[in-house]
Amino acid sequence: MTTATPRKSTRKARRPAAESDPAQDPGAAPEQGLLADRTDAEASTVESRIAATDPESLRELYRDMLFVRRFEERTAQAYQQARIGGYCHLNLGEEATVVGLGAAMRPTDYLFTNYREHGYALAKGIEPGRVMAELYGRSTGTSKGWGGSMHMYDTATRLLGGYAIVGGQVPLAIGAALAIDYRGEDDVVVCQMGEGTTNIGAFHESLNIAALWHLPVVFLVINNYTGMGTTVEKSSAEPDLWKRAAAYRMRGERVDGTDVLAVRDAASDLIESARREGKPALLEAVSHRLKGHSVVDPAKYRTSEAVSEAREHDPITLWHARLLAAGVLSEESAATIEAEVTEKVAAAVEFAESSPHPDPSSLFDYTYATPVPGELRRLPADPLFPAAAAV
Ligand SMILES: Cc1ncc(C[n+]2csc(CCOP(=O)(O)OP(=O)(O)O)c2C)c(N)n1
């Protein structure tokens, strides 16, 4: 009989001493020191963060957010022109969260997202042309054109999807975190989701396992107030989502998702704690969706007050004004950035437009583990292997 080789784990090394870890002390008040709402940061805090950051980095954050904005606007336009098909969800209004997270992650950290992921794919460093080509369903896209908007995937930059099933990414993300731990690596997994996902059973099961096993994972919840058309108050008995972390004795924080530096700093703190100590955490970023749930949703369920509020919290307009006030950006430098960004988006579209469609014979190549012939015009009930069926 063979005996299984004991697995090598870094958990012990990462696990903090019991007395200093509320998660290890059953007598400790679970929320003590673990929960923090940072959304009420004073204007002076925002200004001092800006003053403490070098001007080029501040402009870069502006450029990156503007790029996601223009990319998504161009995506909506291409969809209306029927150049893009299928489901399509945009990050409009959530650019500060997308870019702030990107600035907090190491290139080797892994990211799992829901279907609203174009901006994250860009922030992770995937070539914009490949992202646009995937939207266009072209063979040069991140998933060879077969995935589309909701299924971007790129091992090189460690974007491990793009998931259309609400909550589908969460158990997979903790699986990746377990693999990191098992191999003794020091990467971290970030698992992004919308606030509607926090009522899915797999969310709770995954947080429980992540906390029990000290997995290096940060759950990032983008609270844009509505899951499709349902408000967070209507769907969540505890609408303060960051507090859900307390049920698993992990750190839970809420941050202003329209403040790119606040997101970067909060995400960075939690990611580094997950990396060093194997402490998983939950970060809620309060954000605003500028448009409907997807490109085909006219969002008639939204009141005009909600629409105005979202516009008032436009992260790019706010950041532009803050940088102008701090003397870091001038109208001329903003115009130069706008021109650069427009050109980059145009190049991505040009790349997608000039890329070939995938060959239909490759339809099943990446879908099943065993070979399946990619035949044209086979109906669902027809046998897969007609020759074998005839025997
Ligand atoms: C398991 C499952 N149930 C329902 C749906 C349909 N659906 C698609 S998006 C969505 C809302 C999700 O909202 P949220 O998690 O807040 O993400 P957001 O769209 O705001 O990014 C629903 C219910 C789905 N895709 N998967």
Tab-separated table of C-alpha atoms and ligand atoms in Angstrom:
chain	number	residue	atom	x	y	z
A	1	MET	CA	0.000	0.000	0.000
A	2	THR	CA	1.354	3.415	-0.859
A	3	THR	CA	1.097	6.230	1.601
A	4	ALA	CA	0.155	9.683	0.404
A	5	THR	CA	2.963	12.194	0.533
A	6	PRO	CA	2.107	14.793	3.159
A	7	ARG	CA	1.359	18.029	1.407
A	8	LYS	CA	3.602	20.977	1.858
A	9	SER	CA	1.724	23.927	3.265
A	10	THR	CA	2.781	27.405	4.223
A	11	ARG	CA	-0.255	27.907	6.374
A	12	LYS	CA	1.687	27.497	9.593
A	13	ALA	CA	4.236	30.036	8.463
A	14	ARG	CA	1.520	32.478	7.500
A	15	ARG	CA	-0.787	31.834	10.410
A	16	PRO	CA	-0.450	34.526	13.073
A	17	ALA	CA	-0.029	33.672	16.754
A	18	ALA	CA	-3.361	32.666	18.313
A	19	GLU	CA	-3.377	35.382	20.925
A	20	SER	CA	-2.946	38.140	18.331
A	21	ASP	CA	-5.556	36.788	15.962
A	22	PRO	CA	-9.240	37.333	16.787
A	23	ALA	CA	-10.060	34.654	14.215
A	24	GLN	CA	-8.234	32.150	16.437
A	25	ASP	CA	-9.653	33.282	19.740
A	26	PRO	CA	-13.225	32.092	20.246
A	27	GLY	CA	-13.633	34.473	23.190
A	28	ALA	CA	-12.769	37.613	21.230
A	29	ALA	CA	-15.529	39.890	19.989
A	30	PRO	CA	-15.575	38.944	16.301
A	31	GLU	CA	-15.903	42.473	15.000
A	32	GLN	CA	-13.205	43.894	17.255
A	33	GLY	CA	-10.531	45.465	15.103
A	34	LEU	CA	-11.759	43.620	12.034
A	35	LEU	CA	-14.371	45.970	10.590
A	36	ALA	CA	-13.785	49.435	9.203
A	37	ASP	CA	-15.968	51.819	7.230
A	38	ARG	CA	-13.648	54.204	5.405
A	39	THR	CA	-16.274	55.840	3.196
A	40	ASP	CA	-16.556	58.898	5.405
A	41	ALA	CA	-12.953	60.009	4.871
A	42	GLU	CA	-12.654	63.788	5.264
A	43	ALA	CA	-11.923	65.886	2.187
A	44	SER	CA	-8.601	66.727	3.876
A	45	THR	CA	-7.717	62.996	3.921
A	46	VAL	CA	-8.282	62.819	0.183
A	47	GLU	CA	-6.142	65.946	-0.309
A	48	SER	CA	-3.343	64.649	1.895
A	49	ARG	CA	-3.331	61.339	-0.017
A	50	ILE	CA	-2.943	63.302	-3.233
A	51	ALA	CA	-0.182	65.449	-1.728
A	52	ALA	CA	1.682	62.302	-0.631
A	53	THR	CA	1.638	60.711	-4.093
A	54	ASP	CA	3.990	61.655	-6.907
A	55	PRO	CA	2.321	63.712	-9.667
A	56	GLU	CA	3.160	61.297	-12.468
A	57	SER	CA	1.412	58.430	-10.655
A	58	LEU	CA	-1.632	60.632	-10.092
A	59	ARG	CA	-1.816	61.492	-13.792
A	60	GLU	CA	-1.315	57.843	-14.667
A	61	LEU	CA	-4.326	56.902	-12.557
A	62	TYR	CA	-6.300	59.573	-14.408
A	63	ARG	CA	-5.094	58.253	-17.782
A	64	ASP	CA	-5.958	54.668	-16.859
A	65	MET	CA	-9.461	55.562	-15.657
A	66	LEU	CA	-10.114	57.671	-18.736
A	67	PHE	CA	-8.921	54.817	-20.908
A	68	VAL	CA	-11.411	52.400	-19.344
A	69	ARG	CA	-14.161	55.026	-19.791
A	70	ARG	CA	-13.434	55.643	-23.481
A	71	PHE	CA	-12.923	51.930	-24.148
A	72	GLU	CA	-16.329	51.145	-22.656
A	73	GLU	CA	-18.052	53.995	-24.499
A	74	ARG	CA	-16.568	52.723	-27.748
A	75	THR	CA	-17.711	49.196	-26.851
A	76	ALA	CA	-21.289	50.451	-26.390
A	77	GLN	CA	-21.093	52.167	-29.765
A	78	ALA	CA	-19.743	49.063	-31.511
A	79	TYR	CA	-22.549	47.044	-29.909
A	80	GLN	CA	-25.152	49.449	-31.309
A	81	GLN	CA	-23.515	49.039	-34.701
A	82	ALA	CA	-23.908	45.248	-34.330
A	83	ARG	CA	-20.130	44.760	-34.448
A	84	ILE	CA	-20.373	43.101	-31.018
A	85	GLY	CA	-22.998	40.520	-30.092
A	86	GLY	CA	-24.188	38.618	-27.031
A	87	TYR	CA	-24.379	39.942	-23.487
A	88	CYS	CA	-22.279	42.970	-22.684
A	89	HIS	CA	-21.843	44.695	-19.313
A	90	LEU	CA	-19.776	47.844	-18.911
A	91	ASN	CA	-17.646	49.296	-16.119
A	92	LEU	CA	-18.952	52.837	-16.708
A	93	GLY	CA	-18.903	54.639	-13.346
A	94	GLU	CA	-16.720	51.970	-11.711
A	95	GLU	CA	-13.386	53.042	-13.204
A	96	ALA	CA	-11.865	54.151	-9.887
A	97	THR	CA	-12.431	50.719	-8.377
A	98	VAL	CA	-11.066	48.952	-11.452
A	99	VAL	CA	-7.928	51.094	-11.679
A	100	GLY	CA	-7.405	51.365	-7.901
A	101	LEU	CA	-7.438	47.580	-7.632
A	102	GLY	CA	-5.065	47.237	-10.595
A	103	ALA	CA	-2.610	49.596	-8.859
A	104	ALA	CA	-2.741	47.533	-5.661
A	105	MET	CA	-2.095	44.116	-7.240
A	106	ARG	CA	1.274	42.667	-8.232
A	107	PRO	CA	1.363	41.477	-11.861
A	108	THR	CA	1.713	37.909	-10.554
A	109	ASP	CA	-1.421	38.088	-8.391
A	110	TYR	CA	-4.487	36.317	-9.767
A	111	LEU	CA	-7.820	37.947	-10.521
A	112	PHE	CA	-11.252	36.352	-10.874
A	113	THR	CA	-14.176	38.574	-11.866
A	114	ASN	CA	-17.806	38.441	-12.782
A	115	TYR	CA	-19.019	39.248	-16.301
A	116	ARG	CA	-18.452	43.022	-15.911
A	117	GLU	CA	-14.784	42.608	-16.582
A	118	HIS	CA	-13.507	44.546	-19.614
A	119	GLY	CA	-11.894	47.213	-17.423
A	120	TYR	CA	-10.291	44.607	-15.166
A	121	ALA	CA	-8.811	42.849	-18.198
A	122	LEU	CA	-7.235	46.157	-19.241
A	123	ALA	CA	-6.079	46.943	-15.697
A	124	LYS	CA	-4.460	43.496	-15.478
A	125	GLY	CA	-2.345	44.436	-18.460
A	126	ILE	CA	-3.928	42.519	-21.337
A	127	GLU	CA	-3.314	44.193	-24.696
A	128	PRO	CA	-6.385	46.392	-25.378
A	129	GLY	CA	-6.604	45.060	-28.941
A	130	ARG	CA	-7.022	41.512	-27.613
A	131	VAL	CA	-9.772	42.639	-25.249
A	132	MET	CA	-11.636	44.449	-28.029
A	133	ALA	CA	-11.064	41.502	-30.401
A	134	GLU	CA	-12.695	39.179	-27.854
A	135	LEU	CA	-15.698	41.503	-27.730
A	136	TYR	CA	-15.844	41.367	-31.505
A	137	GLY	CA	-15.616	37.561	-31.394
A	138	ARG	CA	-12.364	37.468	-33.354
A	139	SER	CA	-9.713	34.769	-33.173
A	140	THR	CA	-7.085	37.198	-31.820
A	141	GLY	CA	-9.188	37.795	-28.692
A	142	THR	CA	-8.288	36.668	-25.165
A	143	SER	CA	-10.434	33.550	-25.564
A	144	LYS	CA	-9.867	33.146	-29.296
A	145	GLY	CA	-13.178	34.850	-29.977
A	146	TRP	CA	-15.319	32.099	-28.481
A	147	GLY	CA	-15.851	33.660	-25.052
A	148	GLY	CA	-17.011	37.185	-25.778
A	149	SER	CA	-17.645	39.936	-23.278
A	150	MET	CA	-18.318	37.728	-20.255
A	151	HIS	CA	-15.524	35.191	-20.665
A	152	MET	CA	-12.172	36.918	-20.973
A	153	TYR	CA	-9.294	34.721	-19.809
A	154	ASP	CA	-5.542	35.182	-19.918
A	155	THR	CA	-3.026	33.016	-18.112
A	156	ALA	CA	-0.081	35.297	-18.951
A	157	THR	CA	-1.508	38.222	-16.976
A	158	ARG	CA	-3.313	35.889	-14.554
A	159	LEU	CA	-6.831	37.023	-15.276
A	160	LEU	CA	-8.548	33.703	-14.624
A	161	GLY	CA	-11.979	34.752	-15.926
A	162	GLY	CA	-14.713	36.353	-16.600
A	163	TYR	CA	-17.734	34.347	-15.183
A	164	ALA	CA	-21.331	34.712	-16.323
A	165	ILE	CA	-22.904	32.691	-13.528
A	166	VAL	CA	-23.447	34.956	-10.559
A	167	GLY	CA	-21.080	33.683	-7.840
A	168	GLY	CA	-19.470	31.110	-10.168
A	169	GLN	CA	-16.057	32.708	-9.727
A	170	VAL	CA	-16.024	32.603	-5.920
A	171	PRO	CA	-15.343	28.885	-5.219
A	172	LEU	CA	-12.870	28.818	-8.115
A	173	ALA	CA	-11.007	31.764	-6.611
A	174	ILE	CA	-10.541	30.037	-3.265
A	175	GLY	CA	-9.397	26.935	-5.151
A	176	ALA	CA	-6.673	29.056	-6.739
A	177	ALA	CA	-5.800	30.491	-3.311
A	178	LEU	CA	-5.526	26.948	-1.942
A	179	ALA	CA	-3.195	26.039	-4.827
A	180	ILE	CA	-0.969	29.033	-4.018
A	181	ASP	CA	-0.857	28.004	-0.380
A	182	TYR	CA	-0.187	24.361	-1.277
A	183	ARG	CA	2.737	25.325	-3.477
A	184	GLY	CA	4.160	27.746	-0.940
A	185	GLU	CA	3.967	30.726	-3.297
A	186	ASP	CA	3.394	34.262	-2.153
A	187	ASP	CA	0.814	35.385	-4.706
A	188	VAL	CA	-2.657	36.546	-3.758
A	189	VAL	CA	-6.034	35.965	-5.382
A	190	VAL	CA	-8.511	38.811	-5.715
A	191	CYS	CA	-12.092	37.747	-6.345
A	192	GLN	CA	-14.279	40.553	-7.684
A	193	MET	CA	-18.067	40.415	-7.641
A	194	GLY	CA	-21.161	42.605	-7.488
A	195	GLU	CA	-23.145	43.167	-4.314
A	196	GLY	CA	-25.938	40.851	-5.591
A	197	THR	CA	-23.462	37.964	-5.395
A	198	THR	CA	-23.155	38.202	-1.619
A	199	ASN	CA	-26.494	36.390	-1.217
A	200	ILE	CA	-25.386	33.344	-3.215
A	201	GLY	CA	-24.704	30.254	-1.083
A	202	ALA	CA	-21.281	29.658	-2.635
A	203	PHE	CA	-20.191	33.114	-1.445
A	204	HIS	CA	-20.732	32.129	2.188
A	205	GLU	CA	-19.241	28.663	1.791
A	206	SER	CA	-16.162	30.168	0.177
A	207	LEU	CA	-15.644	32.838	2.840
A	208	ASN	CA	-15.965	30.177	5.509
A	209	ILE	CA	-13.333	27.922	3.927
A	210	ALA	CA	-11.037	30.871	3.160
A	211	ALA	CA	-11.106	31.927	6.812
A	212	LEU	CA	-10.741	28.412	8.224
A	213	TRP	CA	-7.821	27.591	5.964
A	214	HIS	CA	-6.130	31.005	6.047
A	215	LEU	CA	-6.189	31.345	2.287
A	216	PRO	CA	-4.504	34.310	0.582
A	217	VAL	CA	-7.628	35.770	-1.011
A	218	VAL	CA	-9.347	39.158	-0.969
A	219	PHE	CA	-13.034	39.286	-1.875
A	220	LEU	CA	-13.817	42.571	-3.591
A	221	VAL	CA	-17.511	43.458	-3.596
A	222	ILE	CA	-18.512	46.284	-5.910
A	223	ASN	CA	-21.624	47.742	-4.380
A	224	ASN	CA	-23.253	49.686	-7.189
A	225	TYR	CA	-26.570	49.571	-5.301
A	226	THR	CA	-28.435	47.421	-7.836
A	227	GLY	CA	-28.216	43.810	-8.961
A	228	MET	CA	-29.899	44.163	-12.368
A	229	GLY	CA	-32.917	46.211	-11.141
A	230	THR	CA	-33.078	45.096	-7.482
A	231	THR	CA	-31.685	47.376	-4.812
A	232	VAL	CA	-29.329	46.125	-2.150
A	233	GLU	CA	-31.872	46.971	0.586
A	234	LYS	CA	-34.493	44.801	-1.095
A	235	SER	CA	-32.175	41.835	-1.511
A	236	SER	CA	-29.894	41.910	1.539
A	237	ALA	CA	-31.086	41.613	5.135
A	238	GLU	CA	-27.725	43.163	6.104
A	239	PRO	CA	-27.119	45.858	3.498
A	240	ASP	CA	-23.816	46.856	5.152
A	241	LEU	CA	-22.034	44.234	3.139
A	242	TRP	CA	-18.565	44.684	4.590
A	243	LYS	CA	-19.954	43.548	7.944
A	244	ARG	CA	-20.535	40.083	6.506
A	245	ALA	CA	-16.819	39.476	7.028
A	246	ALA	CA	-17.446	39.451	10.793
A	247	ALA	CA	-19.453	36.231	10.439
A	248	TYR	CA	-16.202	34.578	9.340
A	249	ARG	CA	-13.929	36.566	11.637
A	250	MET	CA	-12.070	38.113	8.775
A	251	ARG	CA	-11.311	41.753	8.086
A	252	GLY	CA	-14.119	43.590	6.359
A	253	GLU	CA	-13.758	47.135	5.101
A	254	ARG	CA	-15.866	49.563	3.149
A	255	VAL	CA	-14.277	52.163	0.961
A	256	ASP	CA	-15.435	54.949	-1.352
A	257	GLY	CA	-15.243	53.191	-4.719
A	258	THR	CA	-15.203	56.506	-6.562
A	259	ASP	CA	-11.880	57.538	-4.975
A	260	VAL	CA	-9.110	55.758	-6.847
A	261	LEU	CA	-6.412	56.345	-4.193
A	262	ALA	CA	-8.699	55.206	-1.379
A	263	VAL	CA	-9.423	51.979	-3.278
A	264	ARG	CA	-5.740	51.453	-4.066
A	265	ASP	CA	-4.681	51.948	-0.441
A	266	ALA	CA	-7.442	49.826	1.112
A	267	ALA	CA	-6.949	47.033	-1.451
A	268	SER	CA	-3.188	47.154	-1.036
A	269	ASP	CA	-3.429	46.880	2.752
A	270	LEU	CA	-5.739	43.849	2.579
A	271	ILE	CA	-3.821	42.180	-0.252
A	272	GLU	CA	-0.518	42.506	1.601
A	273	SER	CA	-2.051	41.139	4.786
A	274	ALA	CA	-3.382	38.159	2.796
A	275	ARG	CA	0.067	37.693	1.263
A	276	ARG	CA	2.104	37.947	4.465
A	277	GLU	CA	-0.191	36.328	6.973
A	278	GLY	CA	-2.683	34.289	4.956
A	279	LYS	CA	-5.495	36.465	6.243
A	280	PRO	CA	-8.392	36.595	3.796
A	281	ALA	CA	-10.496	39.756	3.772
A	282	LEU	CA	-13.546	41.373	2.256
A	283	LEU	CA	-13.457	44.844	0.726
A	284	GLU	CA	-16.690	46.573	-0.247
A	285	ALA	CA	-16.245	49.416	-2.744
A	286	VAL	CA	-19.263	51.680	-2.925
A	287	SER	CA	-19.655	52.689	-6.513
A	288	HIS	CA	-22.218	53.919	-9.026
A	289	ARG	CA	-23.307	52.398	-12.307
A	290	LEU	CA	-23.686	55.223	-14.821
A	291	LYS	CA	-25.838	53.158	-17.204
A	292	GLY	CA	-28.126	50.130	-17.119
A	293	HIS	CA	-27.171	46.627	-16.059
A	294	SER	CA	-26.050	45.756	-19.595
A	295	VAL	CA	-25.848	47.676	-22.850
A	296	VAL	CA	-29.426	46.718	-23.752
A	297	ASP	CA	-30.943	47.792	-20.419
A	298	PRO	CA	-32.566	51.255	-20.579
A	299	ALA	CA	-32.704	51.195	-16.725
A	300	LYS	CA	-36.256	52.501	-16.541
A	301	TYR	CA	-36.425	51.296	-12.927
A	302	ARG	CA	-33.990	54.015	-11.857
A	303	THR	CA	-35.340	57.250	-10.449
A	304	SER	CA	-34.024	60.508	-11.849
A	305	GLU	CA	-32.531	61.198	-8.379
A	306	ALA	CA	-30.534	57.970	-8.540
A	307	VAL	CA	-29.284	58.861	-12.021
A	308	SER	CA	-28.268	62.371	-10.887
A	309	GLU	CA	-26.549	60.955	-7.826
A	310	ALA	CA	-24.557	58.539	-9.973
A	311	ARG	CA	-23.493	61.418	-12.239
A	312	GLU	CA	-22.470	63.530	-9.256
A	313	HIS	CA	-20.217	60.662	-8.160
A	314	ASP	CA	-18.598	60.192	-11.557
A	315	PRO	CA	-15.081	59.131	-10.457
A	316	ILE	CA	-13.362	60.642	-13.472
A	317	THR	CA	-15.009	64.065	-13.226
A	318	LEU	CA	-14.185	64.099	-9.505
A	319	TRP	CA	-10.572	63.037	-10.036
A	320	HIS	CA	-10.107	65.562	-12.847
A	321	ALA	CA	-11.337	68.351	-10.540
A	322	ARG	CA	-9.158	67.178	-7.645
A	323	LEU	CA	-6.025	67.033	-9.766
A	324	LEU	CA	-6.734	70.469	-11.254
A	325	ALA	CA	-7.202	71.868	-7.733
A	326	ALA	CA	-3.946	70.243	-6.586
A	327	GLY	CA	-2.093	71.716	-9.569
A	328	VAL	CA	-1.138	68.240	-10.771
A	329	LEU	CA	-3.170	68.434	-13.977
A	330	SER	CA	-3.738	71.377	-16.300
A	331	GLU	CA	-6.422	71.656	-18.977
A	332	GLU	CA	-3.651	71.242	-21.587
A	333	SER	CA	-2.213	68.082	-20.025
A	334	ALA	CA	-5.756	66.697	-19.643
A	335	ALA	CA	-6.342	67.328	-23.370
A	336	THR	CA	-3.092	65.543	-24.231
A	337	ILE	CA	-4.147	62.550	-22.143
A	338	GLU	CA	-7.568	62.566	-23.822
A	339	ALA	CA	-5.915	62.479	-27.254
A	340	GLU	CA	-3.569	59.628	-26.237
A	341	VAL	CA	-6.430	57.599	-24.836
A	342	THR	CA	-8.636	58.160	-27.892
A	343	GLU	CA	-5.816	56.994	-30.147
A	344	LYS	CA	-5.239	53.859	-28.047
A	345	VAL	CA	-8.929	52.948	-28.185
A	346	ALA	CA	-9.002	53.538	-31.954
A	347	ALA	CA	-5.984	51.233	-32.338
A	348	ALA	CA	-7.757	48.525	-30.324
A	349	VAL	CA	-10.847	48.807	-32.535
A	350	GLU	CA	-8.710	48.743	-35.667
A	351	PHE	CA	-6.980	45.581	-34.419
A	352	ALA	CA	-10.338	43.911	-33.697
A	353	GLU	CA	-11.908	44.987	-36.998
A	354	SER	CA	-8.979	43.660	-39.017
A	355	SER	CA	-8.731	40.336	-37.131
A	356	PRO	CA	-10.190	37.147	-38.615
A	357	HIS	CA	-13.248	35.359	-37.261
A	358	PRO	CA	-12.437	32.006	-35.647
A	359	ASP	CA	-12.721	28.968	-37.857
A	360	PRO	CA	-16.052	27.232	-37.068
A	361	SER	CA	-14.214	23.913	-36.967
A	362	SER	CA	-12.507	25.095	-33.752
A	363	LEU	CA	-15.844	25.627	-31.964
A	364	PHE	CA	-15.403	22.711	-29.527
A	365	ASP	CA	-11.603	22.854	-29.241
A	366	TYR	CA	-11.517	24.450	-25.797
A	367	THR	CA	-14.886	23.306	-24.482
A	368	TYR	CA	-14.587	19.582	-23.810
A	369	ALA	CA	-11.690	17.526	-22.457
A	370	THR	CA	-12.275	14.823	-25.047
A	371	PRO	CA	-12.307	15.573	-28.772
A	372	VAL	CA	-15.626	16.605	-30.262
A	373	PRO	CA	-15.864	17.212	-33.997
A	374	GLY	CA	-16.768	20.818	-34.791
A	375	GLU	CA	-19.192	20.102	-37.615
A	376	LEU	CA	-21.323	22.688	-39.247
A	377	ARG	CA	-25.104	22.266	-39.186
A	378	ARG	CA	-25.222	19.397	-36.686
A	379	LEU	CA	-28.454	19.648	-34.686
A	380	PRO	CA	-28.459	19.071	-30.912
A	381	ALA	CA	-30.059	15.613	-31.091
A	382	ASP	CA	-27.808	14.358	-33.905
A	383	PRO	CA	-25.093	11.885	-32.815
A	384	LEU	CA	-21.671	13.419	-32.223
A	385	PHE	CA	-19.908	10.634	-34.065
A	386	PRO	CA	-22.309	9.550	-36.853
A	387	ALA	CA	-19.981	6.810	-38.091
A	388	ALA	CA	-19.811	5.189	-34.645
A	389	ALA	CA	-23.591	5.473	-34.191
A	390	ALA	CA	-24.203	3.591	-37.449
A	391	VAL	CA	-22.177	0.560	-36.289
B	1	LIG	C1	-26.773	31.998	-10.773
B	1	LIG	C2	-27.315	33.147	-11.589
B	1	LIG	N1	-28.513	33.668	-11.280
B	1	LIG	C3	-29.008	34.703	-12.003
B	1	LIG	C4	-28.295	35.234	-13.045
B	1	LIG	C5	-28.853	36.418	-13.819
B	1	LIG	N2	-28.112	37.633	-13.427
B	1	LIG	C6	-27.152	38.109	-14.221
B	1	LIG	S1	-26.436	39.448	-13.574
B	1	LIG	C7	-27.405	39.436	-12.221
B	1	LIG	C8	-27.267	40.489	-11.154
B	1	LIG	C9	-25.981	40.403	-10.389
B	1	LIG	O1	-25.755	41.597	-9.689
B	1	LIG	P1	-24.421	41.905	-8.961
B	1	LIG	O2	-23.843	40.660	-8.372
B	1	LIG	O3	-24.675	43.019	-8.020
B	1	LIG	O4	-23.412	42.342	-10.104
B	1	LIG	P2	-23.363	43.632	-11.051
B	1	LIG	O5	-24.176	43.292	-12.266
B	1	LIG	O6	-23.907	44.787	-10.289
B	1	LIG	O7	-21.917	43.790	-11.417
B	1	LIG	C10	-28.299	38.363	-12.287
B	1	LIG	C11	-29.304	38.071	-11.249
B	1	LIG	C12	-27.044	34.652	-13.347
B	1	LIG	N3	-26.276	35.113	-14.333
B	1	LIG	N4	-26.566	33.644	-12.592
